[in-house]
PDB file of C-alpha atoms in Angstrom:
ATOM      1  CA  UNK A  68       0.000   0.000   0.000  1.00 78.00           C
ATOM      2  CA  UNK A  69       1.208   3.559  -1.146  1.00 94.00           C
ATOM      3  CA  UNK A  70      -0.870   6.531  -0.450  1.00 97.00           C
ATOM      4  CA  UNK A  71       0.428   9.605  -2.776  1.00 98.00           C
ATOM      5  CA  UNK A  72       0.252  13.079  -2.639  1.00 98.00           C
ATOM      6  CA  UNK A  73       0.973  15.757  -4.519  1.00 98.00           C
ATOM      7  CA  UNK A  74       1.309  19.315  -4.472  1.00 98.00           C
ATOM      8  CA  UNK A  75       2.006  22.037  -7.018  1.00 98.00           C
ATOM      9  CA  UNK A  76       1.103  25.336  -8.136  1.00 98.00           C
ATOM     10  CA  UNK A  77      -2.263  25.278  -9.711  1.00 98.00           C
ATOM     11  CA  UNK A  78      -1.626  26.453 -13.217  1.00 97.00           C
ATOM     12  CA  UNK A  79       1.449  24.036 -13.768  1.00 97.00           C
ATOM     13  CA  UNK A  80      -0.092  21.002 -11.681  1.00 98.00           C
ATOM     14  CA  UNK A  81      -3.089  20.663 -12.613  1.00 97.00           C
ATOM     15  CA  UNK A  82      -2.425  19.869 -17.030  1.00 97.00           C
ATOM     16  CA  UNK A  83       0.453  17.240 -15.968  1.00 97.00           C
ATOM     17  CA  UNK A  84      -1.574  15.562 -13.288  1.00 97.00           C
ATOM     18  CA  UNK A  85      -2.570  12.565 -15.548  1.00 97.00           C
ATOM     19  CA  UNK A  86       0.878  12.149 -16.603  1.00 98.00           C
ATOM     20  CA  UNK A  87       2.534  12.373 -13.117  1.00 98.00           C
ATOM     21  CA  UNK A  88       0.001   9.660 -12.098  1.00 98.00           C
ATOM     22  CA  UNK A  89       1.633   7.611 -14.605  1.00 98.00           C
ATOM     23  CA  UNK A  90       5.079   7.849 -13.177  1.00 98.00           C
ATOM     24  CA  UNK A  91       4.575   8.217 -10.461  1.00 98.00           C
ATOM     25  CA  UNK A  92       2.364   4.730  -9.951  1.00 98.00           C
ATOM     26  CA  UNK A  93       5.196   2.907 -12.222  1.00 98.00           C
ATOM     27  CA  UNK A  94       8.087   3.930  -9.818  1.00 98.00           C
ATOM     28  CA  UNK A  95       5.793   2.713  -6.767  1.00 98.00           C
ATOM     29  CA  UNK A  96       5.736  -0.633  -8.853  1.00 97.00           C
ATOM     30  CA  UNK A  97       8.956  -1.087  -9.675  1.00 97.00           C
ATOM     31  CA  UNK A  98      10.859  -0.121  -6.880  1.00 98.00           C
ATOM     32  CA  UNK A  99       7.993  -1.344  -4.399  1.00 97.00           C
ATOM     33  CA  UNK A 100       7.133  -4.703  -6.345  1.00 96.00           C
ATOM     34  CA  UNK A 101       3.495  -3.583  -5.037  1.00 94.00           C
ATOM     35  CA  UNK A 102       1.018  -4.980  -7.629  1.00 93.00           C
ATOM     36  CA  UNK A 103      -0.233  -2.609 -10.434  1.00 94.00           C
ATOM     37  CA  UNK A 104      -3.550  -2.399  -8.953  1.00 93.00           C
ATOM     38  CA  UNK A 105      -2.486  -0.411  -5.795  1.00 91.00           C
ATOM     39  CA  UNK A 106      -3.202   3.151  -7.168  1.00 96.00           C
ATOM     40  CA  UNK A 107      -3.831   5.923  -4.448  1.00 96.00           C
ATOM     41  CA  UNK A 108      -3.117   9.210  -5.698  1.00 98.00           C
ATOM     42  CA  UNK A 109      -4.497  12.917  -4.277  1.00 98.00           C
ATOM     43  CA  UNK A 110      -3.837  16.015  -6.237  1.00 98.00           C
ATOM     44  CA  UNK A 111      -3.396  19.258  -4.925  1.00 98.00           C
ATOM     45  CA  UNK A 112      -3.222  21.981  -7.385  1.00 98.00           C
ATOM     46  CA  UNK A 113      -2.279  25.083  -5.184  1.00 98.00           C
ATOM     47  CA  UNK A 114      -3.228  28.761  -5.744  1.00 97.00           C
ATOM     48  CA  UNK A 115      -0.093  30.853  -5.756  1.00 95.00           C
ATOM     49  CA  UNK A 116      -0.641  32.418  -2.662  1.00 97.00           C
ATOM     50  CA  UNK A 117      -1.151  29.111  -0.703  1.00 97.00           C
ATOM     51  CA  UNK A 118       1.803  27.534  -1.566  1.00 97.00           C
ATOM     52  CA  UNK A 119       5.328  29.301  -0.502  1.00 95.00           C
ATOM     53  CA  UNK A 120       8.429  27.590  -1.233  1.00 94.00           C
ATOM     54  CA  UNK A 121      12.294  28.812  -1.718  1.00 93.00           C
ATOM     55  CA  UNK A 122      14.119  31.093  -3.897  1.00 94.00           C
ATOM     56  CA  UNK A 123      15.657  29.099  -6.777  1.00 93.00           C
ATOM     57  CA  UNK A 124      12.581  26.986  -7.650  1.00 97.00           C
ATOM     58  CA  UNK A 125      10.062  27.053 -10.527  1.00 97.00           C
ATOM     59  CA  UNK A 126       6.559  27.563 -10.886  1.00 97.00           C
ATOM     60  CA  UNK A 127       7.296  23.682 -11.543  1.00 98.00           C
ATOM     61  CA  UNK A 128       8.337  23.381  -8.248  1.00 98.00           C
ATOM     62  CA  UNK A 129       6.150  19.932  -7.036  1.00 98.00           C
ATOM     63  CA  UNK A 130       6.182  18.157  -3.468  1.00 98.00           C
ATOM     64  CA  UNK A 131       5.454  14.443  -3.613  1.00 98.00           C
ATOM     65  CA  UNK A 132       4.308  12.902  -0.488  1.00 98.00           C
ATOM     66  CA  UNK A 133       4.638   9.214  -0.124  1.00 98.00           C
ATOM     67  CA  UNK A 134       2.352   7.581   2.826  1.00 98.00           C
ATOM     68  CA  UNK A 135       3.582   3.341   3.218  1.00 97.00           C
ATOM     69  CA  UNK A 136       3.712   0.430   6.009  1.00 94.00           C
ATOM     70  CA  UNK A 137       7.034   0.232   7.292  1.00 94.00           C
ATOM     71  CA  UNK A 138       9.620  -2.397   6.180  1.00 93.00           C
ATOM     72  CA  UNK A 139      10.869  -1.171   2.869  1.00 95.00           C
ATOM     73  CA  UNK A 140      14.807  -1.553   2.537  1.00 97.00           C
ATOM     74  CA  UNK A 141      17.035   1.591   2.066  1.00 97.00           C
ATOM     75  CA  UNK A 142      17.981   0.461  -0.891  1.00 98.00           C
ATOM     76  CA  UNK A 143      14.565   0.348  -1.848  1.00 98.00           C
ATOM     77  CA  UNK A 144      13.332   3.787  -1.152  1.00 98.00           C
ATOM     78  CA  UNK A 145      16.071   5.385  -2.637  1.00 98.00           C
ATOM     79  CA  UNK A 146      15.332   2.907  -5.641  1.00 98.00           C
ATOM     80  CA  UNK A 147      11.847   4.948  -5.755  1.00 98.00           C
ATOM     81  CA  UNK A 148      13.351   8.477  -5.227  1.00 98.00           C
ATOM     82  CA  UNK A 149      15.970   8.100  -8.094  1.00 98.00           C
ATOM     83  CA  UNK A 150      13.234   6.493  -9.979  1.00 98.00           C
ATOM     84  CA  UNK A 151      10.861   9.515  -9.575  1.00 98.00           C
ATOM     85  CA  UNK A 152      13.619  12.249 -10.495  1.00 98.00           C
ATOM     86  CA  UNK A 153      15.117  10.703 -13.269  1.00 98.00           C
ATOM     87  CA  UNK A 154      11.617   9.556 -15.000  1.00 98.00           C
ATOM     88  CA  UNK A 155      10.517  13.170 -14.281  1.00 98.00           C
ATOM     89  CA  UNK A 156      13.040  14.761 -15.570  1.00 98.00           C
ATOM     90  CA  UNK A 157      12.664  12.814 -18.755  1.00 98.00           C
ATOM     91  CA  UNK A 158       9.591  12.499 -19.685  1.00 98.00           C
ATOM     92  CA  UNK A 159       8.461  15.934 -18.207  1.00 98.00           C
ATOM     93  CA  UNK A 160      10.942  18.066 -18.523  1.00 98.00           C
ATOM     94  CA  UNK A 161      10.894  19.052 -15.402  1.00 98.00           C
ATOM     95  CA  UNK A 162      14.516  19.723 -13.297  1.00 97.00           C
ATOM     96  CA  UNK A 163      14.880  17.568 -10.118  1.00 98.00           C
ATOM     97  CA  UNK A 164      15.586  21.143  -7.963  1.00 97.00           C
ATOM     98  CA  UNK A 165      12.301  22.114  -8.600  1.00 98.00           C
ATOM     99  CA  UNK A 166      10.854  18.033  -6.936  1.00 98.00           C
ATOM    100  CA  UNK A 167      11.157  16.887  -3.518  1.00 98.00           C
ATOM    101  CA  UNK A 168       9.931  13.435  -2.506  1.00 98.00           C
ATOM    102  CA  UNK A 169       9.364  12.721   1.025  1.00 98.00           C
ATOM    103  CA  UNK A 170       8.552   8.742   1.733  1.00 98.00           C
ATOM    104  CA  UNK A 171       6.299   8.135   5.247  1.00 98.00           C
ATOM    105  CA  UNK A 172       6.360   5.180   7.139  1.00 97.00           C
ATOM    106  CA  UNK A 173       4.019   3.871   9.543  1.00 95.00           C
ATOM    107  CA  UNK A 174       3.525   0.187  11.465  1.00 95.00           C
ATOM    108  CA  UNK A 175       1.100  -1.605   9.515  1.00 91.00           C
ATOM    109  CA  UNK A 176      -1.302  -1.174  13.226  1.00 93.00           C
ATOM    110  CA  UNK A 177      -1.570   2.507  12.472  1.00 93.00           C
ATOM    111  CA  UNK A 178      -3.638   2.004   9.567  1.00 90.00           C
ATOM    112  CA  UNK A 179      -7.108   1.672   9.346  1.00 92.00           C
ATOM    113  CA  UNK A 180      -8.299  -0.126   5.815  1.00 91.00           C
ATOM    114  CA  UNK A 181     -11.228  -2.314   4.350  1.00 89.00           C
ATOM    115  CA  UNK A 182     -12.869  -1.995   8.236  1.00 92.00           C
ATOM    116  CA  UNK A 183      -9.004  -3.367   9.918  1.00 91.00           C
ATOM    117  CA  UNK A 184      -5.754  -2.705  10.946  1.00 90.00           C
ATOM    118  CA  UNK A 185      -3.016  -2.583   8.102  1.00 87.00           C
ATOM    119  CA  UNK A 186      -1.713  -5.473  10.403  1.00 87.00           C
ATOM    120  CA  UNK A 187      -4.756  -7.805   9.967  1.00 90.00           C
ATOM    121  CA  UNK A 188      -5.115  -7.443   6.052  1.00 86.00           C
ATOM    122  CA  UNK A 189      -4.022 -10.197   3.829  1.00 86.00           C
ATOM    123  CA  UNK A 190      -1.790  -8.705   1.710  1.00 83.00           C
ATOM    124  CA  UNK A 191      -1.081  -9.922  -1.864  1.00 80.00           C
ATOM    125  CA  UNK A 192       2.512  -8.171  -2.167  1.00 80.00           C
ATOM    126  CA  UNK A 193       5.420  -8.167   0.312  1.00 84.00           C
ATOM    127  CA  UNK A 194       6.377  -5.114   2.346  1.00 87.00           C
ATOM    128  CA  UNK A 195       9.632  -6.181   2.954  1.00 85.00           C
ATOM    129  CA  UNK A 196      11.415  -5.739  -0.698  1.00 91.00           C
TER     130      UNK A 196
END
């Protein structure tokens, strides 16, 4: 289970957001192994006066929030993060100073899915990859 989301300035955000779903999902995949069926994305295309960020970024400037049960190697998270800025940068022209990926983890107890806790599903995937 990933839970992503993202943040950008409205007018830049908001006409990419099918295409960062993309890449997004496919990094998740590969670096993850999670099946291609786990797909939980939020958008949040911000008005340029909510959203402040440092000198030196774009209005392409983009935070990616990344929400997972704990377990993942090192190796694999920054699998994911070297994923995301390289297959952003590619395909959307978009410089990796203007991304900035942060990757949550919880216990599998502190979530709350399908009426359990993550710790009582029956998971079809491994967390620890």
């Amino acid at each position: 289970m990933a839970q992503v989301k993202v943040f950008g300035l409205k007018e830049h955000l908001a006409p990419l957001k099918a295409r960062y779903s993309e890449i997004i999902h496919a990094c998740i995949v590969e670096a993850f192994k999670l099946p291609a069926d786990k797909k939980f994305q939020r958008f949040f295309p911000m008005e340029q006066d909510d959203f402040y960020f440092a000198p030196g970024r774009t209005e392409a400037y983009t935070v990616i929030e990344i929400s997972v049960f704990e377990g993942r190697s090192t190796e694999s998270k920054k699998q994911l993060i070297h994923l995301l800025f390289e297959r952003i940068r590619n395909e959307l022209s978009i410089s990796p100073e203007d991304i900035e990926i942060t990757i949550f983890e919880t216990p599998q107890s502190n979530w709350g899915i399908r009426g359990v806790t993550g710790d009582e599903l029956k998971l079809n995937y491994k967390v620890n990859v």
